[in-house]
mmCIF file of C-alpha atoms in Angstrom:
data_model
loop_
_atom_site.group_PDB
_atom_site.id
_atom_site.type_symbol
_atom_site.label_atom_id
_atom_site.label_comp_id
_atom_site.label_asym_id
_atom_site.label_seq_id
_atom_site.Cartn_x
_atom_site.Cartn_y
_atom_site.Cartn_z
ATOM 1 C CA UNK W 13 15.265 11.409 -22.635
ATOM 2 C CA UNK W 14 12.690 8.915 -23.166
ATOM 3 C CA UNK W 15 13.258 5.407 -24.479
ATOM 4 C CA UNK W 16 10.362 4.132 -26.729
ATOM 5 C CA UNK W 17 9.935 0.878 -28.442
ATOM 6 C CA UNK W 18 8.761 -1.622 -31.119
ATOM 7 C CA UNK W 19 7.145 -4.141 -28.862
ATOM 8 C CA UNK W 20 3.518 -3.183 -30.367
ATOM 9 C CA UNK W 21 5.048 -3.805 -33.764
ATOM 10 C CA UNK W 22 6.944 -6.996 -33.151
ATOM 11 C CA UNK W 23 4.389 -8.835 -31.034
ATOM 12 C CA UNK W 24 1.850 -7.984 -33.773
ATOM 13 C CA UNK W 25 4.364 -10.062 -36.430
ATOM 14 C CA UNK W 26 5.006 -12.825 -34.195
ATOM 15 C CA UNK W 27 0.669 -13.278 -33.784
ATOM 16 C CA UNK W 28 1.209 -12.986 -29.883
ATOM 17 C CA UNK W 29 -2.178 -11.370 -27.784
ATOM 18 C CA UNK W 30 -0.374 -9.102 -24.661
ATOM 19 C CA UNK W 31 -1.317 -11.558 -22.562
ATOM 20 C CA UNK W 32 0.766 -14.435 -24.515
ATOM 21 C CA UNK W 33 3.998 -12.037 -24.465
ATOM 22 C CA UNK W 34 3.814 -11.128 -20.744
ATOM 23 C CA UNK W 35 2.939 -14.934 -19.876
ATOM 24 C CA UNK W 36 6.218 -16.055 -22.178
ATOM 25 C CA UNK W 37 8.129 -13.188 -20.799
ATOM 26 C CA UNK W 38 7.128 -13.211 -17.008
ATOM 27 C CA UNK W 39 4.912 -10.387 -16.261
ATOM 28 C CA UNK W 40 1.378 -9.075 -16.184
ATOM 29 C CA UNK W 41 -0.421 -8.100 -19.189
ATOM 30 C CA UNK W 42 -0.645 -4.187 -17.781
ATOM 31 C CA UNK W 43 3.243 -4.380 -17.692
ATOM 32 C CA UNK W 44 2.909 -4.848 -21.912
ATOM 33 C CA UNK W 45 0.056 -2.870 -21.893
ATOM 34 C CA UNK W 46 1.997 0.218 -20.325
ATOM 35 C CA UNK W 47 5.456 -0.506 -22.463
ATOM 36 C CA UNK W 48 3.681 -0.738 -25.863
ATOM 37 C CA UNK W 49 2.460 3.027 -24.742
ATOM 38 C CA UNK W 50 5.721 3.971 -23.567
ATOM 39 C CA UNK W 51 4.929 4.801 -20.056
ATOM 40 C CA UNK W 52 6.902 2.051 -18.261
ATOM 41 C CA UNK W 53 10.987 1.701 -19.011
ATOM 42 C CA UNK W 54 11.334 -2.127 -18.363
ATOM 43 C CA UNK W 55 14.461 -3.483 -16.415
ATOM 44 C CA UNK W 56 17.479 -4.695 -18.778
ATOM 45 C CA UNK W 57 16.414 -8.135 -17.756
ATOM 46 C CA UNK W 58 12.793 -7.825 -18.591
ATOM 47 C CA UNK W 59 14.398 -6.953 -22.044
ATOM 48 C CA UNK W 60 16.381 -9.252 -22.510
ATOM 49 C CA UNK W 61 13.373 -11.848 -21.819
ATOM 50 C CA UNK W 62 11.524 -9.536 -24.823
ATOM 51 C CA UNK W 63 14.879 -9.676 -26.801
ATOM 52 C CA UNK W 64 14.714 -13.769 -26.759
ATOM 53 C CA UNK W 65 10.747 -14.423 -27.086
ATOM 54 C CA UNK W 66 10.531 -11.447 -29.975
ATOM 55 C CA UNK W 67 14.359 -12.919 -31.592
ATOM 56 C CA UNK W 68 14.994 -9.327 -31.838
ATOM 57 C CA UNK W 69 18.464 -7.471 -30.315
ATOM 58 C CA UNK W 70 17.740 -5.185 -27.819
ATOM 59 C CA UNK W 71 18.931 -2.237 -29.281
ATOM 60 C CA UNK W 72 16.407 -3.308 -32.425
ATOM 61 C CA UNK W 73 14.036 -2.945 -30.220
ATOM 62 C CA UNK W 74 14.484 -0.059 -27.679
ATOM 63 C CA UNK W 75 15.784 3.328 -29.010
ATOM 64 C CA UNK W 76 15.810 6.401 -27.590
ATOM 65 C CA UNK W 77 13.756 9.157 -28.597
ATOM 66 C CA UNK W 78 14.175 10.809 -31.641
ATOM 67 C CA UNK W 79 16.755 8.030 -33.382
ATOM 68 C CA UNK W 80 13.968 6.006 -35.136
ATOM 69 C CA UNK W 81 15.659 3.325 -36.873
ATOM 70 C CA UNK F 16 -5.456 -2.726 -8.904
ATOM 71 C CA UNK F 17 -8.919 -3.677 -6.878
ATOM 72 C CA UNK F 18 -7.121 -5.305 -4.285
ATOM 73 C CA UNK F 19 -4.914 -2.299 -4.108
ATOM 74 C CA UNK F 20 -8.070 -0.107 -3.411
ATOM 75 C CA UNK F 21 -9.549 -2.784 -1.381
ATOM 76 C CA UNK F 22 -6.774 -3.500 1.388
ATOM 77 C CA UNK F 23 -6.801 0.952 1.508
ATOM 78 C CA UNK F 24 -10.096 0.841 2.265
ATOM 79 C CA UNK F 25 -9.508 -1.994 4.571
ATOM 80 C CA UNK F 26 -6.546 -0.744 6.193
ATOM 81 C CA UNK F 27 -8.232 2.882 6.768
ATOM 82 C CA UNK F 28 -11.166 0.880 8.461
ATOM 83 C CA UNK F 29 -8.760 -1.196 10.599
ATOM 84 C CA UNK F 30 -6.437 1.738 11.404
ATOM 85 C CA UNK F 31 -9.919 3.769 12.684
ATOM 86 C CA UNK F 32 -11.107 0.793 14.361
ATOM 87 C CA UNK F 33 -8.000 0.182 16.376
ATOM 88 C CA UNK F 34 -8.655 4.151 17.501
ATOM 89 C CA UNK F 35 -11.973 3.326 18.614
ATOM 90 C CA UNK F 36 -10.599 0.533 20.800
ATOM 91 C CA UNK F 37 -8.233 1.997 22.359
ATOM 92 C CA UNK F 38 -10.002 5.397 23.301
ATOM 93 C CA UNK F 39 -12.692 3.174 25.008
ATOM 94 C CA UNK F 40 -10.231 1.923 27.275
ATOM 95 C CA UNK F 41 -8.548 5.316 28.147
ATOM 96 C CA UNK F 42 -11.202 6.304 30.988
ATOM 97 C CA UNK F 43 -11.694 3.389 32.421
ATOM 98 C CA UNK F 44 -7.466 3.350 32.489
ATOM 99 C CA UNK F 45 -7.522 6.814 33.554
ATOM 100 C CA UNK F 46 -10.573 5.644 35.981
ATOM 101 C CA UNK F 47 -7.778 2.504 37.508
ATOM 102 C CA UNK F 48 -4.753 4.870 38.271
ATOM 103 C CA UNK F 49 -6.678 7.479 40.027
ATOM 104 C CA UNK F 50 -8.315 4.834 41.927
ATOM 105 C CA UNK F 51 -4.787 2.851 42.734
ATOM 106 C CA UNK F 52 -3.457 6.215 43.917
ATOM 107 C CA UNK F 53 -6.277 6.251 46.738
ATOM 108 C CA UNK F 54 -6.370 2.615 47.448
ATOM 109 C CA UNK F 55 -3.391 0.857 46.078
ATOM 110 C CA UNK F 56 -4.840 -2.623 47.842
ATOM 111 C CA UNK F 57 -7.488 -3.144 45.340
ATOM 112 C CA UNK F 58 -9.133 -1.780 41.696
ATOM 113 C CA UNK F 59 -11.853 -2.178 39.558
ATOM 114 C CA UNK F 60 -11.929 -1.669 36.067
ATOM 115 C CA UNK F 61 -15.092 -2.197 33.470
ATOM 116 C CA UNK F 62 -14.475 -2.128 30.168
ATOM 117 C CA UNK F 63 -16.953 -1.810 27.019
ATOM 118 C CA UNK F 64 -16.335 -4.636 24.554
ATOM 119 C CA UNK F 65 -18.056 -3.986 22.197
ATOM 120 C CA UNK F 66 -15.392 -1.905 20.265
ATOM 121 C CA UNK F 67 -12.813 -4.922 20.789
ATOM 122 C CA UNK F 68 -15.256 -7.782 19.454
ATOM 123 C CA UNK F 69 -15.758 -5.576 16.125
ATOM 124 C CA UNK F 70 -12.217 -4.986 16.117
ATOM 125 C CA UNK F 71 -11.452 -8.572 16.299
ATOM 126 C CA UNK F 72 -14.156 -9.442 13.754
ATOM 127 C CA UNK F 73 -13.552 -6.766 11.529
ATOM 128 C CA UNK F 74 -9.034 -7.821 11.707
ATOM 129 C CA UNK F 75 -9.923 -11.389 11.066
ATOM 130 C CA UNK F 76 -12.008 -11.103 8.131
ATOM 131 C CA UNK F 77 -8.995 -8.572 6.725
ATOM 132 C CA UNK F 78 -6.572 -11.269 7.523
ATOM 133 C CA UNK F 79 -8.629 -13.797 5.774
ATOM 134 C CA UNK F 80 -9.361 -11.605 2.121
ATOM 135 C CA UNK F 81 -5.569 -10.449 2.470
ATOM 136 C CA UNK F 82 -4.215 -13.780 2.513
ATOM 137 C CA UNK F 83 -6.758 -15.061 -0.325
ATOM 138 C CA UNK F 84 -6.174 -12.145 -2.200
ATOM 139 C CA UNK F 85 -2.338 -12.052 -1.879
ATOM 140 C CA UNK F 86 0.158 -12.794 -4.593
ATOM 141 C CA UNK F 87 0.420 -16.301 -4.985
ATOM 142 C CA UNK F 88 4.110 -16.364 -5.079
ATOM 143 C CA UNK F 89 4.089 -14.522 -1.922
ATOM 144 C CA UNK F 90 5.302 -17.352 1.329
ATOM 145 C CA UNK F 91 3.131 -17.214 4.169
ATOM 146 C CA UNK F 92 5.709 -16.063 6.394
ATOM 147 C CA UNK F 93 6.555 -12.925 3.925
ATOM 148 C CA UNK F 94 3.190 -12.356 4.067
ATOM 149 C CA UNK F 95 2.586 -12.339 7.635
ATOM 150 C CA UNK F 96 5.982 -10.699 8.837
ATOM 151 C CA UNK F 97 7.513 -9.007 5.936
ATOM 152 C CA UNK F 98 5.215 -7.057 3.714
ATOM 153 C CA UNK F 99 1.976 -4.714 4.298
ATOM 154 C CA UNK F 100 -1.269 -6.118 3.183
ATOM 155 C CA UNK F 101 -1.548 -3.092 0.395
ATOM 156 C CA UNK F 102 1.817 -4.262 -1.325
ATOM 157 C CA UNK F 103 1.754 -5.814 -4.410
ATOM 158 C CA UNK F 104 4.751 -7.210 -6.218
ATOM 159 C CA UNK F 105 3.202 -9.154 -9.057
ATOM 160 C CA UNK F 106 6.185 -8.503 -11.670
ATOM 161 C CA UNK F 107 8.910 -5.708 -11.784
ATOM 162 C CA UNK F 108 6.328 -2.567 -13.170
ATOM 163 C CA UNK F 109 4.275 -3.175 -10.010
ATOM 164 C CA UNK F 110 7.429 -3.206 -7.253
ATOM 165 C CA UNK F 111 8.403 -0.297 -9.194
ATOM 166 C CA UNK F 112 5.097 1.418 -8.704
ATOM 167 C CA UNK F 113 4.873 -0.167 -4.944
ATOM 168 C CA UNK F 114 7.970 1.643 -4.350
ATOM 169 C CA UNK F 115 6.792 5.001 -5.421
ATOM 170 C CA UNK F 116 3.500 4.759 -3.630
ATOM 171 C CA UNK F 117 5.674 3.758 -0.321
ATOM 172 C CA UNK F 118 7.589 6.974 -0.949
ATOM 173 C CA UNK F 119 4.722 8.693 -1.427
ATOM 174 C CA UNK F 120 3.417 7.728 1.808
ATOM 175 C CA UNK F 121 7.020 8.313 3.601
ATOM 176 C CA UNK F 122 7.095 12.088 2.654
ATOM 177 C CA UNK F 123 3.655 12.200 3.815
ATOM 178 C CA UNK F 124 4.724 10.946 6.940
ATOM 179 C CA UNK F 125 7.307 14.082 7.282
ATOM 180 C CA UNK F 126 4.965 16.679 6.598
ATOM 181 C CA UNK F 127 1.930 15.627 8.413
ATOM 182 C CA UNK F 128 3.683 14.874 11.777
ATOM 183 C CA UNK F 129 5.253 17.980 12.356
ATOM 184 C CA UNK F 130 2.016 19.417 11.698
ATOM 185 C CA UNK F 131 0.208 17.372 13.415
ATOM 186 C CA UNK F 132 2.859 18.131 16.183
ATOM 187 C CA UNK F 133 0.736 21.527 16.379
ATOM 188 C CA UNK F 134 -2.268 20.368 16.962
ATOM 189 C CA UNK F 135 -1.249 18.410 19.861
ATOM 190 C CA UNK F 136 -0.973 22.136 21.421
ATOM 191 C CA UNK F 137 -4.446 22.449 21.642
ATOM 192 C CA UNK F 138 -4.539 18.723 23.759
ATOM 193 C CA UNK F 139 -4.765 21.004 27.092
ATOM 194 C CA UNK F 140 -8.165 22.878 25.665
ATOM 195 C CA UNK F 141 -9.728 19.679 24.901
ATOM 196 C CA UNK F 142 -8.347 17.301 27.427
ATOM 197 C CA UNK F 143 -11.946 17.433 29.528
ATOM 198 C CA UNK F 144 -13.787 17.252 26.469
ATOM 199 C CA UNK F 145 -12.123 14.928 23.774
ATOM 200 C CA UNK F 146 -9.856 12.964 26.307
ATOM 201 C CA UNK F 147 -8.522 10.393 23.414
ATOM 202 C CA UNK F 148 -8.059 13.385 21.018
ATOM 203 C CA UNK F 149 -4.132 12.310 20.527
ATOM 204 C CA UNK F 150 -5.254 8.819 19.758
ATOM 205 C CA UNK F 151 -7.497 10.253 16.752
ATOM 206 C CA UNK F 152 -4.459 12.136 16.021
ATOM 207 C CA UNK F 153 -1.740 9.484 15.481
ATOM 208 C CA UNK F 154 -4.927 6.975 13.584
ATOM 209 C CA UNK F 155 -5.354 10.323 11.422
ATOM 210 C CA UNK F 156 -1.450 10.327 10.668
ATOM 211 C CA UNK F 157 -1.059 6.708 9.536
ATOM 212 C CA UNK F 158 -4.721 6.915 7.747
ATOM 213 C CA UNK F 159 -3.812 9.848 5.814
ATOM 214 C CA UNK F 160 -0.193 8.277 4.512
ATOM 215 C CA UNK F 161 -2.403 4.988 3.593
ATOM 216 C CA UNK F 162 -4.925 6.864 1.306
ATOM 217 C CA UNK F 163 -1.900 8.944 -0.119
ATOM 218 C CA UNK F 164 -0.567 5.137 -0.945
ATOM 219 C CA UNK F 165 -3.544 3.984 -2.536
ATOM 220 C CA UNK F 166 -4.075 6.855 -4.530
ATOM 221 C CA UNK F 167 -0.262 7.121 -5.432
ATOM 222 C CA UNK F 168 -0.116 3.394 -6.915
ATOM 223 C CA UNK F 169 -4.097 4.080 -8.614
ATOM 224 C CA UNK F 170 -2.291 6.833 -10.331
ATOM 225 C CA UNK F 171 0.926 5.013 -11.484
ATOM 226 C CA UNK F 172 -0.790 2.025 -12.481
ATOM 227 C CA UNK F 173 -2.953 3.469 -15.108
ATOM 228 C CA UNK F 174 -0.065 5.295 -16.298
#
């Protein structure tokens, strides 16, 4: 089962490029590039570093597929 | 994901080159313990080179770009004793995708040396020949594994 995400979504409302999120969050800018597609599933503690930089819970941001909020 | 293709490239080169090398020391070798079997009070030996300077060239100018181009969070001594040149462990997605390629190239390794085991049969038909034939061999072992690396993490990365 897939896990997608609103990072797309989120980053848009806080006005952050991909390359502001992965510097505030620790990775490259392909790493935010690939989870806004859905392609990468990022480690719990790459989102919990989302969770705090986008003040969102995790599970408001990550949801498995199928159980759009 | 240029240096990625870059230190493949490199590393095929270097893997190729250290075949060349070596094979042009295997007659004159072969040469030395024929010749200490006759006349074990004294030997000659001439060796070409040529193949060794490029080799030694060609390795220092990798070591130089692969240290350059290496992650900057990467020590020197990681670098130089505890990683290959064609890993890259920038952030978490590209470990991940580093361990995938390295997998890749593992199960390469168990299907290409048995087969590979094979064609060492035919050594005896080509000994006179292609002398250094088993030294192409093992270069063509590790080279194919390294390509199925590179191509492995090109292929996760634009995932």
């Amino acid at each position: 089962m897939a896990i997608r995400n609103r990072v797309k979504e989120l980053r848009a409302r806080h006005r952050l490029t991909q390359g502001d999120l992965a510097g505030k969050v620790g990775v490259t800018r392909q790493t935010i590039v690939s989870l806004e597609k859905g392609s990468y599933t990022p480690s719990l503690l790459l989102a919990m570093n989302l969770s705090d930089v986008l003040g969102e819970q995790i599970e408001d941001i990550f949801y498995r597929e199928g159980e759009e909020q | 994901m240029k240096r990625i293709v870059t230190e493949t490239v490199l590393s095929v080169i270097l893997y190729t080159l250290i075949a060349v090398a070596i094979s042009s020391v295997y007659l004159p070798f072969a040469d030395l313990a024929e010749t200490l079997r006759e006349n074990p009070d004294g030997f000659e030996i001439t060796i070409n080179l040529i193949p060794w300077i490029i080799l030694v060239l060609f390795g220092t100018l990798h070591m130089i770009y692969s240290f350059k181009a290496r992650n900057k969070n990467k020590s020197f001594f990681t670098w130089a004793f505890k990683s290959m040149t064609e890993y890259a462990e920038g952030d978490e997605r590209e470990a991940n995708i580093t361990n995938k390629a390295t997998r890749s190239a593992y199960t390469t390794y168990g299907i290409t040396i048995p087969i590979f085991m094979i064609f060492l049969l035919f050594y005896p038909l080509l000994s006179s020949t292609f002398p250094t034939y088993p030294i192409y061999l093992l270069a063509a072992i590790i080279n194919i594994s390294t390509i199925v690396y590179g191509v492995t993490w090109v292929r996760e990365y634009r995932k």
